Coordinates of C-alpha atoms in Angstrom, one line a residue:
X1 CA -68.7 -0.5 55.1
X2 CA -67.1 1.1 51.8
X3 CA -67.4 -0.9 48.8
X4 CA -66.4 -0.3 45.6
X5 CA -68.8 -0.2 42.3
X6 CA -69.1 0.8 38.6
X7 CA -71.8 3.7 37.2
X8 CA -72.7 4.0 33.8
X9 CA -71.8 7.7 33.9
X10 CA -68.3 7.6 35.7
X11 CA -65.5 4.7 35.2
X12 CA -65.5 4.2 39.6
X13 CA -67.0 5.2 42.7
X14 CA -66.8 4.7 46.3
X15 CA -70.1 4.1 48.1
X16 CA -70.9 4.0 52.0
X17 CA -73.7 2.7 54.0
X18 CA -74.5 4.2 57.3
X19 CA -75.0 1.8 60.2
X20 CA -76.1 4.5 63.0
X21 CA -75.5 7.1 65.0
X22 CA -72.0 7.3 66.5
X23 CA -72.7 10.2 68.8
X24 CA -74.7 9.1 72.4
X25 CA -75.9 12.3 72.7
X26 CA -79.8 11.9 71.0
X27 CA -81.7 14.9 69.4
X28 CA -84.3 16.1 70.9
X29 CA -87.8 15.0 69.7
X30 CA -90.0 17.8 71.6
X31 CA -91.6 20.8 70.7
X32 CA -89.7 22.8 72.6
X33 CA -87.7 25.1 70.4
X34 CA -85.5 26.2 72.3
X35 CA -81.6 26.7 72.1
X36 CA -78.4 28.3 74.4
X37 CA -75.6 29.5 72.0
X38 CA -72.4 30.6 73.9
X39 CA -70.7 33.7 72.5
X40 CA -71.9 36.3 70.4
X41 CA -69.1 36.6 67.7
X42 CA -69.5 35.7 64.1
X43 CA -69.8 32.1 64.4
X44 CA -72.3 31.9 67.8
X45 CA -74.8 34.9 66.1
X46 CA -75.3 33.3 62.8
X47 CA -75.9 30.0 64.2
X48 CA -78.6 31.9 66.3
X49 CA -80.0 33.4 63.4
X50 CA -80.1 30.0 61.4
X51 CA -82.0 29.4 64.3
X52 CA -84.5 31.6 64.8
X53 CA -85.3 32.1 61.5
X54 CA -86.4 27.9 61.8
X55 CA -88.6 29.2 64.6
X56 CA -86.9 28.8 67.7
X57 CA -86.5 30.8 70.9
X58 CA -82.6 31.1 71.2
X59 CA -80.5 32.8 74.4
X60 CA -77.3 34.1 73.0
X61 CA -74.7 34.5 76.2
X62 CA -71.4 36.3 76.3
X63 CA -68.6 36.5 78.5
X64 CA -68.1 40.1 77.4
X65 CA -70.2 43.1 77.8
X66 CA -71.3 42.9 74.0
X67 CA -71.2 41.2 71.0
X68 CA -68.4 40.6 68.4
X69 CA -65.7 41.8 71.3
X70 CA -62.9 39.9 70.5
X71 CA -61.9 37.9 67.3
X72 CA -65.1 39.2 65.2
X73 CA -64.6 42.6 66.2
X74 CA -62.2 43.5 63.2
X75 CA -62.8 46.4 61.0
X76 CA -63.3 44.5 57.8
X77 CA -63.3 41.2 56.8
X78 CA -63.1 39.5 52.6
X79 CA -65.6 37.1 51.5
X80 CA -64.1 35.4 49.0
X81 CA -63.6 31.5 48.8
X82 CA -60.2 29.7 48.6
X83 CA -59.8 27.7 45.2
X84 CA -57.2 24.9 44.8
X85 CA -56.1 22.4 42.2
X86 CA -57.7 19.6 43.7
X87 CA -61.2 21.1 44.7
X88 CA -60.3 20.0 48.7
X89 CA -61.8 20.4 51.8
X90 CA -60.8 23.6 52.5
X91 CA -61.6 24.9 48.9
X92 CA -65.0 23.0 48.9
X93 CA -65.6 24.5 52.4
X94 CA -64.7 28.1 51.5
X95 CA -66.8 28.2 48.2
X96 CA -69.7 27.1 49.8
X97 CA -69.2 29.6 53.0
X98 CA -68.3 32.3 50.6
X99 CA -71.8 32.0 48.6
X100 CA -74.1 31.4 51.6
X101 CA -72.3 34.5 53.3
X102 CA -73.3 37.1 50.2
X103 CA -76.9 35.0 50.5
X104 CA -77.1 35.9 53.8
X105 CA -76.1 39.0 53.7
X106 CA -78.6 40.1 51.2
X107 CA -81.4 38.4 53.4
X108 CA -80.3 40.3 56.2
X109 CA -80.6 44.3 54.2
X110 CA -84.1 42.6 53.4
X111 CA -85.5 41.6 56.6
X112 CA -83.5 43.0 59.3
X113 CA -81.0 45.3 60.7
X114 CA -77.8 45.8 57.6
X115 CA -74.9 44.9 58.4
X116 CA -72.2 47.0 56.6
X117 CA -70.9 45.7 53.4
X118 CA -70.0 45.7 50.1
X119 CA -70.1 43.9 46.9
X120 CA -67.4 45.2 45.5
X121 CA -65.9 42.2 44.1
X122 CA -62.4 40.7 45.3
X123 CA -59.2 40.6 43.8
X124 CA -56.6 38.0 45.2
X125 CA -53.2 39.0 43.5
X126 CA -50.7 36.2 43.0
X127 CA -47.2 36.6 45.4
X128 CA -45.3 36.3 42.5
X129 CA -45.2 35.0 38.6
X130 CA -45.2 31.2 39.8
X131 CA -47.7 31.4 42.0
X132 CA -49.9 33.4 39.0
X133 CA -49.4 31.0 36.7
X134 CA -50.8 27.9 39.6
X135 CA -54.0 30.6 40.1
X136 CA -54.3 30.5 35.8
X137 CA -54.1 26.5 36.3
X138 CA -56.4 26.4 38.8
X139 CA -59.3 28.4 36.7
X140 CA -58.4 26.5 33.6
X141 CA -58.6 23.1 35.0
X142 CA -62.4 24.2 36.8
X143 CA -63.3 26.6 34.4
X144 CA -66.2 28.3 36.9
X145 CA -68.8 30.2 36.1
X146 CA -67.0 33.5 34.7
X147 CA -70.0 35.7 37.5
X148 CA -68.0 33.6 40.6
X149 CA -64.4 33.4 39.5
X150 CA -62.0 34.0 36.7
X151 CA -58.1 34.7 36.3
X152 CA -56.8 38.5 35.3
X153 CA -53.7 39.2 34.0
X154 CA -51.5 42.5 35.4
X155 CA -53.0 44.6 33.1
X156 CA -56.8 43.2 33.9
X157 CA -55.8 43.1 37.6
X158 CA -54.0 46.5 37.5
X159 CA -57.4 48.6 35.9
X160 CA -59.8 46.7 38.4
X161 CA -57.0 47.7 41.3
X162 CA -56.8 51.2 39.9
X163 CA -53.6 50.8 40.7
X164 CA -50.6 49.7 38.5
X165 CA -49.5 45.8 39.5
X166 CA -46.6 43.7 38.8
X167 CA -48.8 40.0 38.2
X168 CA -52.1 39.2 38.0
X169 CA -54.4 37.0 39.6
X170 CA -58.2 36.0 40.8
X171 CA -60.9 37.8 40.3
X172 CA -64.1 37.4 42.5
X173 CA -67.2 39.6 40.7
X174 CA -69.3 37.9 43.5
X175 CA -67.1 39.0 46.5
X176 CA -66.8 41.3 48.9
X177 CA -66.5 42.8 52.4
X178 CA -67.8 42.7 55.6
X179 CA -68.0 44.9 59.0
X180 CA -67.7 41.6 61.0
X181 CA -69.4 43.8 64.5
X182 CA -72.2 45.0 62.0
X183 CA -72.8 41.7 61.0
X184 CA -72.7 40.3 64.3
X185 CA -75.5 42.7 65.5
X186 CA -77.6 42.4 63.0
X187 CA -77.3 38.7 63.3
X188 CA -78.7 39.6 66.6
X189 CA -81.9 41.5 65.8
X190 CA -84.1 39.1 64.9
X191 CA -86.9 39.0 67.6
X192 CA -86.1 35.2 68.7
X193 CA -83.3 36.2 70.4
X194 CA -82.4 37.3 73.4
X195 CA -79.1 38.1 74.6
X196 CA -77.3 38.0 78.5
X197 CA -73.7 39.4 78.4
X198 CA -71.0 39.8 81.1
X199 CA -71.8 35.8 81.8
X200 CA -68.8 33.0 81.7
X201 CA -69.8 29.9 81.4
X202 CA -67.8 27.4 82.9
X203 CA -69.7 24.1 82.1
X204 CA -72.2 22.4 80.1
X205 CA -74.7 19.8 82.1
X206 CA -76.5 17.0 80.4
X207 CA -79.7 16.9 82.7
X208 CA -82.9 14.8 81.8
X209 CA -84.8 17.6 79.2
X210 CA -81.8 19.4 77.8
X211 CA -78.6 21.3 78.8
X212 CA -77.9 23.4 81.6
X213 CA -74.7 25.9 81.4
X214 CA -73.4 26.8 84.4
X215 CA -70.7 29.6 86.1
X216 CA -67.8 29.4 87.5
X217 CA -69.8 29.1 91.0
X218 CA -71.7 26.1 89.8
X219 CA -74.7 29.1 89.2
X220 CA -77.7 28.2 86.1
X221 CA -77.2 30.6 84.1
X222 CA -79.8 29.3 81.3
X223 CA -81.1 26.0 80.7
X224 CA -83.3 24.8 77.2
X225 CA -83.4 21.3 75.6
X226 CA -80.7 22.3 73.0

């Protein structure tokens, strides 16, 4: 049910009320910590450190003989967020990625193996003058904290470069880069997790504790409540 409703602070809003749960799978109520995560790239190894670092016991399987073989193993990767007029999804999404993956990061060179990085800020150059005067529009109409992002003209953009440029554009001061494999692995290191490679799964079984994943033979390769 959406209705629609006045706030002393804001002219309109739109507010929702929850019924239920849509999904029939339930979460598990035990104690049992324990969690399967298929593949060991970027995406399976930091939910498995999310994970672990809650306390559970989590069993990281790969189809290939180690981690972060095929998408995540690039040489570098940016971590910047994605900005737009409008503030949308993929903006809201990016900023929030992009400041929990420097967060991260930092927790990791504390507590557990480095990944390979750098803060060395990012600068996202406009393709041309329109498109650097929409990235000027864009700071102006947010006007973010000047330490996450603010808008450089050529001659700005061209002494952080080192490197004379033609237009201008976004400057991150919080940004950086990544070794994705590096990250991956040290993702990895965190004494809740075990790892099995060289293991397809095939399927996913609901059974009457948890999941079992299973080979292309129909084989268990690991079973756990989550």
């Amino acid at each position: 049910e959406v209705s629609y409703a006045a706030d002393g602070g804001q002219a309109e809003m739109l507010t929702g009320r929850f019924e239920g749960r849509t999904n029939d799978v339930p979460v598990p109520d035990s104690p049992d910590r324990r969690a399967i995560v298929l593949g060991a790239g970027m995406a399976g190894t930091s939910i498995a450190n999310r994970l672990a670092r809650l306390g559970w016991q989590v069993e990281v399987i790969e189809s290939e003989a180690g981690p972060a073989m095929g998408a995540s193993g690039n040489l570098a990767g940016v971590l910047r967020p994605l900005p737009s007029l409008d503030d949308n999804r993929l903006a809201r999404l990016t900023r929030a990625g992009a400041l929990a993956g420097r967060r991260h990061l930092e927790w990791l060179a504390r507590h557990g193996e480095a990944a390979r990085w750098g803060a060395t800020g990012v600068l996202h150059l406009a393709r041309d003058p329109q498109h650097e005067a929409r990235q000027q529009q864009v700071v102006e109409a947010h006007n973010p904290p000047r330490d996450f992002l603010r808008f450089v003209d050529r001659e700005e953009a061209s002494a952080l470069a080192g490197w004379p440029l033609e237009v201008g554009g976004w400057w991150f001061p919080g940004g950086g880069w990544v070794n994705p494999p590096s990250l991956c692995r040290a993702n990895l290191a965190h004494p809740n997790i075990s790892t099995r490679y060289g293991h397809r799964i095939d399927r996913l079984v609901r059974t009457g504790s948890g999941w079992q994943a299973l080979d292309g033979d129909g084989h268990c390769v690991a079973e756990a409540p989550v």
